[in-house]
Tab-separated table of C-alpha atoms in Angstrom:
chain	number	residue	atom	x	y	z
A	125	MET	CA	165.819	27.335	129.738
A	126	ALA	CA	167.675	30.580	129.025
A	127	LYS	CA	165.653	33.387	127.528
A	128	GLU	CA	166.416	34.380	123.945
A	129	ALA	CA	168.423	37.604	123.779
A	130	LEU	CA	166.752	40.335	121.749
A	131	PRO	CA	169.013	42.030	119.154
A	132	ASP	CA	169.836	45.619	120.038
A	133	LEU	CA	167.788	47.931	117.822
A	134	SER	CA	169.706	50.950	119.095
A	135	THR	CA	172.849	49.813	117.241
A	136	SER	CA	171.138	48.160	114.277
A	137	PRO	CA	169.412	49.925	111.391
A	138	ILE	CA	165.662	49.436	111.243
A	139	THR	CA	166.096	47.931	107.776
A	140	SER	CA	167.840	44.945	109.418
A	141	LEU	CA	164.550	43.909	111.019
A	142	ASN	CA	164.090	41.101	108.495
A	143	SER	CA	167.226	39.240	109.527
A	144	HIS	CA	166.782	39.315	113.306
A	145	TRP	CA	163.130	39.965	114.038
A	146	SER	CA	161.044	38.267	111.344
A	147	ASP	CA	159.959	35.503	113.735
A	148	CYS	CA	157.955	38.020	115.782
A	149	LEU	CA	155.501	38.359	112.881
A	150	THR	CA	154.077	34.922	113.640
A	151	GLN	CA	153.986	35.314	117.425
A	152	ASP	CA	151.110	36.371	119.658
A	153	PRO	CA	150.863	40.187	119.309
A	154	GLU	CA	150.973	40.395	123.123
A	155	SER	CA	154.300	38.537	123.254
A	156	PRO	CA	157.352	40.597	124.242
A	157	LYS	CA	159.106	40.586	120.879
A	158	PRO	CA	156.331	41.898	118.562
A	159	LYS	CA	155.157	44.261	121.300
A	160	PHE	CA	158.693	45.638	121.666
A	161	VAL	CA	158.999	46.279	117.923
A	162	ARG	CA	155.610	47.985	117.816
A	163	GLU	CA	156.428	50.233	120.772
A	164	VAL	CA	159.859	51.163	119.373
A	165	LEU	CA	158.352	52.145	116.023
A	166	GLU	CA	155.695	54.190	117.790
A	167	LYS	CA	158.363	56.003	119.808
A	168	CYS	CA	160.375	56.613	116.633
A	169	MET	CA	157.340	58.238	115.036
A	170	ARG	CA	157.214	60.818	117.843
A	171	LEU	CA	160.589	62.052	116.566
A	172	SER	CA	159.660	61.702	112.903
A	173	TYR	CA	156.396	61.244	110.977
A	174	HIS	CA	154.183	58.368	109.910
A	175	GLN	CA	155.133	58.087	106.245
A	176	ARG	CA	158.832	58.147	107.130
A	177	ILE	CA	158.362	55.113	109.376
A	178	LEU	CA	156.514	53.279	106.607
A	179	ASP	CA	159.325	54.110	104.162
A	180	ILE	CA	162.184	52.770	106.294
A	181	VAL	CA	160.506	49.682	107.765
A	182	PRO	CA	160.426	46.522	105.620
A	183	PRO	CA	156.956	45.949	104.099
A	184	THR	CA	156.667	42.597	105.864
A	185	PHE	CA	156.575	44.491	109.182
A	186	SER	CA	153.729	46.794	108.158
A	187	THR	CA	151.364	45.088	110.621
A	188	LEU	CA	153.577	46.305	113.478
A	189	CYS	CA	153.802	49.880	112.219
A	190	PRO	CA	151.824	52.537	114.087
A	191	ALA	CA	148.527	53.720	112.652
A	192	ASN	CA	148.361	57.014	110.804
A	193	PRO	CA	147.894	59.510	113.687
A	194	THR	CA	144.921	61.325	112.216
A	195	CYS	CA	141.913	62.751	114.011
A	196	ILE	CA	138.716	60.664	113.775
A	197	TYR	CA	135.718	63.007	113.608
A	198	LYS	CA	132.485	61.025	113.577
A	199	TYR	CA	130.377	63.892	112.226
A	200	GLY	CA	132.663	64.694	109.306
A	201	ASP	CA	131.161	62.840	106.327
A	202	GLU	CA	127.791	62.333	104.638
A	203	SER	CA	127.269	58.933	106.251
A	204	SER	CA	127.078	60.692	109.634
A	205	ASN	CA	123.952	62.689	108.722
A	206	SER	CA	121.698	60.233	110.533
A	207	LEU	CA	123.784	60.193	113.729
A	208	PRO	CA	122.162	61.709	116.831
A	209	GLY	CA	123.554	65.168	117.448
A	210	HIS	CA	124.802	65.669	113.873
A	211	SER	CA	122.930	68.941	113.316
A	212	VAL	CA	124.140	70.307	116.659
A	213	ALA	CA	127.728	69.367	115.763
A	214	LEU	CA	127.433	71.398	112.552
A	215	CYS	CA	126.056	74.368	114.490
A	216	LEU	CA	128.902	74.093	116.987
A	217	ALA	CA	131.491	74.018	114.209
A	218	VAL	CA	130.085	77.247	112.764
A	219	ALA	CA	129.962	78.805	116.234
A	220	PHE	CA	133.567	77.881	117.001
A	221	LYS	CA	134.767	79.349	113.717
A	222	SER	CA	132.775	82.507	114.473
A	223	LYS	CA	134.536	82.800	117.856
A	224	ALA	CA	131.365	82.216	119.842
A	225	THR	CA	131.322	82.830	123.584
A	226	ASN	CA	130.813	80.120	126.187
A	227	ASP	CA	127.241	81.333	126.746
A	228	GLU	CA	126.499	80.916	123.039
A	229	ILE	CA	127.947	77.399	123.123
A	230	PHE	CA	125.777	76.515	126.135
A	231	SER	CA	122.753	77.867	124.262
A	232	ILE	CA	123.439	75.542	121.320
A	233	LEU	CA	124.053	72.535	123.562
A	234	LYS	CA	120.780	72.928	125.469
A	235	ASP	CA	118.944	71.520	122.441
A	236	VAL	CA	120.826	68.214	122.576
A	237	PRO	CA	118.397	65.479	123.696
A	238	ASN	CA	119.438	63.430	126.708
A	239	PRO	CA	119.124	59.664	126.119
A	240	ASN	CA	119.433	59.151	129.897
A	241	GLN	CA	116.714	61.600	130.903
A	242	ASP	CA	113.498	60.149	132.282
A	243	ASP	CA	110.190	61.398	130.961
A	244	ASP	CA	109.352	62.857	134.370
A	245	ASP	CA	112.757	64.562	134.761
A	246	ASP	CA	111.802	68.116	133.886
A	247	GLU	CA	114.984	69.585	135.315
A	248	GLY	CA	117.248	67.775	132.831
A	249	PHE	CA	120.192	67.644	135.222
A	250	SER	CA	121.044	63.993	134.577
A	251	PHE	CA	124.252	62.923	132.842
A	252	ASN	CA	124.000	63.557	129.084
A	253	PRO	CA	126.572	61.495	127.123
A	254	LEU	CA	125.382	62.798	123.748
A	255	LYS	CA	125.924	66.422	124.748
A	256	ILE	CA	129.478	65.598	125.845
A	257	GLU	CA	130.150	63.611	122.684
A	258	VAL	CA	128.951	66.350	120.340
A	259	PHE	CA	130.823	69.078	122.181
A	260	VAL	CA	134.160	67.306	122.795
A	261	GLN	CA	134.374	65.867	119.281
A	262	THR	CA	133.934	69.218	117.557
A	263	PRO	CA	136.604	71.493	119.111
A	264	LEU	CA	139.160	68.671	119.170
A	265	HIS	CA	138.528	68.113	115.465
A	266	LEU	CA	138.782	71.805	114.598
A	267	ALA	CA	141.952	72.144	116.704
A	268	ALA	CA	143.577	68.967	115.368
A	269	LYS	CA	146.363	70.842	113.567
A	270	SER	CA	148.793	70.788	116.504
A	271	PHE	CA	149.227	70.341	120.251
A	272	SER	CA	149.102	74.100	120.781
A	273	HIS	CA	145.835	74.408	118.834
A	274	SER	CA	144.319	71.661	120.997
A	275	PHE	CA	145.541	73.347	124.185
A	276	SER	CA	144.000	76.624	123.027
A	277	ALA	CA	140.654	74.891	122.460
A	278	LEU	CA	140.725	73.461	125.989
A	279	ALA	CA	141.594	76.883	127.406
A	280	LYS	CA	139.036	78.855	125.399
A	281	PHE	CA	136.129	76.564	126.256
A	282	HIS	CA	137.377	75.514	129.681
A	283	GLU	CA	134.131	76.571	131.355
A	284	VAL	CA	132.090	74.367	129.011
A	285	PHE	CA	134.401	71.391	129.505
A	286	LYS	CA	134.258	71.829	133.292
A	287	THR	CA	130.462	72.081	133.328
A	288	LEU	CA	129.958	69.004	131.148
A	289	ALA	CA	132.502	67.048	133.212
A	290	GLU	CA	131.035	68.079	136.556
A	291	SER	CA	129.982	64.557	137.566
A	292	ASP	CA	132.180	61.456	137.761
A	293	GLU	CA	130.296	60.019	134.782
A	294	GLY	CA	130.871	63.232	132.872
A	295	LYS	CA	134.627	63.197	133.500
A	296	LEU	CA	134.863	59.588	132.375
A	297	HIS	CA	132.871	60.283	129.219
A	298	VAL	CA	134.999	63.301	128.285
A	299	LEU	CA	138.024	60.989	128.383
A	300	ARG	CA	136.193	58.336	126.360
A	301	VAL	CA	135.265	60.787	123.608
A	302	MET	CA	138.751	62.301	123.529
A	303	PHE	CA	140.123	58.779	123.060
A	304	GLU	CA	137.679	58.078	120.226
A	305	VAL	CA	138.883	61.194	118.419
A	306	TRP	CA	142.612	60.510	118.886
A	307	ARG	CA	142.791	56.718	119.269
A	308	ASN	CA	145.458	56.591	116.523
A	309	HIS	CA	147.654	59.264	118.134
A	310	PRO	CA	148.927	58.056	121.552
A	311	GLN	CA	151.113	61.109	122.066
A	312	MET	CA	148.169	63.461	121.575
A	313	ILE	CA	146.106	61.374	124.008
A	314	ALA	CA	148.855	61.598	126.629
A	315	VAL	CA	149.317	65.364	126.369
A	316	LEU	CA	145.559	66.034	126.360
A	317	VAL	CA	145.029	63.905	129.471
A	318	ASP	CA	147.905	65.752	131.127
A	319	LYS	CA	146.367	69.110	130.213
A	320	MET	CA	142.890	68.073	131.368
A	321	ILE	CA	144.252	67.066	134.777
A	322	ARG	CA	146.257	70.282	135.146
A	323	THR	CA	143.231	72.411	134.256
A	324	GLN	CA	140.955	70.293	136.494
A	325	ILE	CA	138.601	69.269	133.696
A	326	VAL	CA	139.089	65.695	134.919
A	327	ASP	CA	140.641	64.337	138.107
A	328	CYS	CA	143.178	61.593	138.714
A	329	ALA	CA	140.606	59.002	139.798
A	330	ALA	CA	138.660	59.531	136.557
A	331	VAL	CA	141.820	58.887	134.535
A	332	ALA	CA	142.485	55.667	136.467
A	333	ASN	CA	138.907	54.453	135.926
A	334	TRP	CA	139.147	55.303	132.225
A	335	ILE	CA	142.425	53.386	131.819
A	336	PHE	CA	140.806	50.234	133.228
A	337	SER	CA	137.549	50.696	131.288
A	338	SER	CA	136.313	48.347	128.569
A	339	GLU	CA	136.942	51.026	125.924
A	340	LEU	CA	140.685	50.724	126.518
A	341	SER	CA	140.815	46.944	126.890
A	342	ARG	CA	142.381	46.472	123.438
A	343	ASP	CA	145.093	49.014	124.245
A	344	PHE	CA	145.524	48.115	127.904
A	345	THR	CA	149.046	46.698	127.572
A	346	ARG	CA	150.347	49.469	125.311
A	347	LEU	CA	153.100	51.639	126.720
A	348	PHE	CA	151.301	54.981	126.358
A	349	VAL	CA	148.552	53.792	128.718
A	350	TRP	CA	151.076	53.152	131.486
A	351	GLU	CA	152.898	56.393	130.793
A	352	ILE	CA	149.599	58.162	131.435
A	353	LEU	CA	148.864	56.201	134.614
A	354	HIS	CA	152.304	56.769	136.158
A	355	SER	CA	152.184	60.445	135.179
A	356	THR	CA	148.780	60.710	136.869
A	357	ILE	CA	150.101	59.150	140.079
A	358	ARG	CA	153.080	61.527	140.060
A	359	LYS	CA	150.821	64.555	139.613
A	360	MET	CA	148.717	63.494	142.571
A	361	SER	CA	151.853	63.009	144.674
A	362	LYS	CA	153.250	66.420	143.720
A	363	HIS	CA	149.930	68.014	144.643
A	364	VAL	CA	149.996	66.428	148.107
A	365	LEU	CA	153.652	67.361	148.667
A	366	LYS	CA	153.021	70.958	147.582
A	367	ILE	CA	150.247	71.456	150.139
A	368	GLN	CA	152.240	69.674	152.845
A	369	LYS	CA	155.157	72.032	152.171
A	370	GLU	CA	152.867	75.068	152.458
A	371	LEU	CA	151.567	73.726	155.777
A	372	GLU	CA	155.072	73.158	157.157
A	373	GLU	CA	156.159	76.649	156.079
A	374	ALA	CA	153.140	78.187	157.826
A	375	LYS	CA	153.896	76.239	161.013
A	376	GLU	CA	157.543	77.339	160.897
A	377	LYS	CA	156.485	80.951	160.416
A	378	LEU	CA	154.206	80.745	163.453
A	379	ALA	CA	157.015	79.204	165.512
A	380	ARG	CA	159.373	82.021	164.495
A	381	GLN	CA	156.787	84.606	165.519
A	382	HIS	CA	156.443	82.973	168.931
A	383	LYS	CA	160.204	82.926	169.329
A	384	ARG	CA	160.610	86.607	168.431
A	385	ARG	CA	157.813	87.722	170.700
A	386	SER	CA	158.864	89.348	173.923
A	387	ASP	CA	157.137	88.770	177.212
A	388	ASP	CA	155.193	92.051	176.932
A	389	ASP	CA	151.521	92.104	175.953
A	390	ASP	CA	151.649	92.603	172.176
A	391	ARG	CA	148.075	92.512	170.871
A	392	SER	CA	149.135	93.045	167.256
A	393	SER	CA	151.223	89.874	167.503
A	394	ASP	CA	148.183	88.056	168.849
A	395	ARG	CA	146.208	89.165	165.801
A	396	LYS	CA	148.992	87.988	163.465
A	397	ASP	CA	149.113	84.672	165.291
A	398	GLY	CA	145.357	84.294	164.946
A	399	ALA	CA	145.455	84.870	161.181
A	400	LEU	CA	148.334	82.431	160.801
A	401	GLU	CA	146.609	79.809	162.926
A	402	GLU	CA	143.513	80.089	160.716
A	403	GLN	CA	145.724	79.650	157.642
A	404	ILE	CA	147.329	76.569	159.202
A	405	GLU	CA	143.894	75.116	159.941
A	406	ARG	CA	142.788	75.642	156.325
A	407	LEU	CA	145.998	74.095	155.003
A	408	GLN	CA	145.589	71.131	157.338
A	409	GLU	CA	142.133	70.516	155.879
A	410	LYS	CA	143.557	70.767	152.345
A	411	VAL	CA	146.306	68.270	153.183
A	412	GLU	CA	143.782	65.804	154.591
A	413	SER	CA	141.568	66.232	151.532
A	414	ALA	CA	144.502	65.735	149.136
A	415	GLN	CA	145.694	62.644	151.010
A	416	SER	CA	142.164	61.259	150.867
A	417	GLU	CA	142.144	61.788	147.083
A	418	GLN	CA	145.532	60.110	146.819
A	419	LYS	CA	144.376	57.112	148.842
A	420	ASN	CA	141.241	56.876	146.703
A	421	LEU	CA	143.380	56.926	143.544
A	422	PHE	CA	145.365	53.895	144.692
A	423	LEU	CA	142.187	52.138	145.830
A	424	VAL	CA	140.732	52.620	142.342
A	425	ILE	CA	143.914	51.395	140.640
A	426	PHE	CA	144.347	48.274	142.763
A	427	GLN	CA	140.634	47.453	142.782
A	428	ARG	CA	140.524	47.569	138.990
A	429	PHE	CA	143.698	45.479	138.754
A	430	ILE	CA	142.093	42.876	141.003
A	431	MET	CA	138.910	42.884	138.914
A	432	ILE	CA	140.554	42.366	135.517
A	433	LEU	CA	143.023	39.777	136.826
A	434	THR	CA	140.241	37.870	138.597
A	435	GLU	CA	138.158	37.863	135.405
A	436	HIS	CA	141.139	36.448	133.508
A	437	LEU	CA	141.781	33.732	136.098
A	438	VAL	CA	138.114	32.681	136.181
A	439	ARG	CA	137.933	32.630	132.382
A	440	CYS	CA	141.055	30.460	132.131
A	441	GLU	CA	139.739	28.054	134.761
A	442	THR	CA	136.379	27.793	132.978
A	443	ASP	CA	138.001	27.234	129.577
A	444	GLY	CA	140.664	24.904	130.944
A	445	THR	CA	143.472	27.022	129.502
A	446	SER	CA	146.759	28.204	130.961
A	447	VAL	CA	146.698	31.291	133.149
A	448	LEU	CA	150.187	32.325	132.058
A	449	THR	CA	149.302	34.118	128.834
A	450	PRO	CA	151.408	37.028	127.514
A	451	TRP	CA	148.599	39.406	128.532
A	452	TYR	CA	148.567	38.042	132.103
A	453	LYS	CA	152.343	38.294	132.458
A	454	ASN	CA	152.260	41.868	131.174
A	455	CYS	CA	149.430	42.818	133.515
A	456	ILE	CA	150.884	41.203	136.639
A	457	GLU	CA	154.252	42.853	135.985
A	458	ARG	CA	152.550	46.224	135.586
A	459	LEU	CA	150.956	45.652	138.985
A	460	GLN	CA	154.405	44.931	140.418
A	461	GLN	CA	155.711	48.091	138.779
A	462	ILE	CA	153.031	50.192	140.480
A	463	PHE	CA	154.022	48.763	143.861
A	464	LEU	CA	157.756	49.253	143.347
A	465	GLN	CA	157.787	52.598	141.557
A	466	HIS	CA	155.470	54.280	144.060
A	467	HIS	CA	156.361	52.264	147.181
A	468	GLN	CA	156.966	55.262	149.440
A	469	ILE	CA	153.442	56.566	148.906
A	470	ILE	CA	151.690	53.187	148.892
A	471	GLN	CA	153.340	52.305	152.190
A	472	GLN	CA	151.238	55.010	153.874
A	473	TYR	CA	148.039	53.176	152.891
A	474	MET	CA	149.118	49.575	153.524
A	475	VAL	CA	146.585	48.945	156.295
A	476	THR	CA	143.698	50.265	154.192
A	477	LEU	CA	144.757	48.191	151.176
A	478	GLU	CA	145.090	45.049	153.283
A	479	ASN	CA	141.719	45.519	154.982
A	480	LEU	CA	139.703	46.513	151.904
A	481	LEU	CA	141.325	44.877	148.867
A	482	PHE	CA	144.148	42.422	149.477
A	483	THR	CA	142.235	40.153	151.837
A	484	ALA	CA	142.790	36.444	152.500
A	485	GLU	CA	139.856	35.576	150.198
A	486	LEU	CA	141.660	36.998	147.165
A	487	ASP	CA	143.074	34.632	144.530
A	488	PRO	CA	146.599	33.542	145.588
A	489	HIS	CA	148.088	34.658	142.242
A	490	ILE	CA	147.056	38.257	142.935
A	491	LEU	CA	147.518	38.242	146.699
A	492	ALA	CA	151.121	37.085	146.220
A	493	MET	CA	151.976	40.427	144.572
A	494	PHE	CA	150.842	42.341	147.654
A	495	GLN	CA	152.554	39.928	150.041
A	496	GLN	CA	155.832	40.277	148.142
A	497	PHE	CA	155.547	44.046	148.413
A	498	CYS	CA	154.846	43.815	152.155
A	499	ALA	CA	157.910	41.586	152.575
A	500	LEU	CA	160.079	44.230	150.898
A	501	GLN	CA	158.792	46.857	153.325
A	502	ALA	CA	159.418	44.708	156.423
C-alpha cells in the first residue's frame, strides 16, 4: 500500500494545519505525522519565540506546540525549603552575585552532605550527587537570561565544574542536572552540551551514556537528542583527525630534515632530529589514545542501542504485541543512520564491533542492521 504523502509545510501557511493535518491529533504521538509537526514547530520557535508560535498555530494543535522554554530551578520557591541542599543553594546564589572566587564556592560546597558516603568513609571522596545538583542548578538558573550568560557561568566556574565532574558518574550527573534545569529548552540543552564537551567538563562517552539513560527515555526519539549525538560523534572525529594531522606534519618535517642533511657529521641536526622524534612519539601516543576514545564512544552507542532494542523486543514478546511500533521503527532507523552517516569511521572498528557486540547470539532484528552495513562495505 502506498504511503500517504505529507502536505508540504514549507509552502503552506501554518494556519492551514487544520485542513491537512488534523488527523495527526488522534494518532500515536510517536507516529511520523504528529512527530513531524511537533519538530517543525520547535524548529520554528528557534527563529521566533514561544508566544508567537502559540498565536499562529490553531488552538486545536496546542498539544503539539513546544513547551515554554523557561528555566526550571528546583530551589526557587517556598515549597523547596525542605529539599536537601536548599540552604546551600541560597548561599551559593548570594556568593555568585557577590562574584565569589572558586575557592569560596568550594568552601560553601564542602558542607553539602553526601548521600552516597559510608559512615566509615572519613575522606569523603565518593561521588556526591547532591553537591553536583546544588551547584549546577544555581549558576545555570542565575545565568538563564541568554546563551552568552550561560557560557560565561561555565567559563567563570570551570574549575568547579571540572572538579565535580571528575568521575564518570560525576560527568553523567552534571548532564542530568543540566537537563532538569533546561528540559523545556532543547536549543539551550544542545549548546550547553556542546560547550561542556569543548571545555572538557564532560567527555563524548558521558554524553552518549546520558542520551541513552532512563532520564531521557521520554525524549529519546526527539530530534534535538540526535542532533546532540551526531554532533558529539563529529567532535570526536575532528579531534582524532587534528592529532593525526599534527603527527603527519611532524613526520614530514623530520623527513625534510633528513633530506636536507649533508653527509657531514652535523651534531646540531642530530639534536634537532632527537627533539622531533620525541615529539612524534608523544603525538603517536596521543593518536592512539584518541582512537581508543573514539572506539569506546561507538562501543557505548551501539551497546546502548542493543540494550534498549532488546528490552523492547522482550517486552513485546512477553505481552504478545507487535514489535513494529512507531518507537521501534524510529529507533531502528536511527541506528541505521549512525551506521550510514559515520560509515568511514565505524569501518575501522568493524572487527571489534563484530566480536564484542554484534555476535551471532544477538536478536536477528538487531543483528540484521549490522549485517546490512557490512554488506555495503564489502
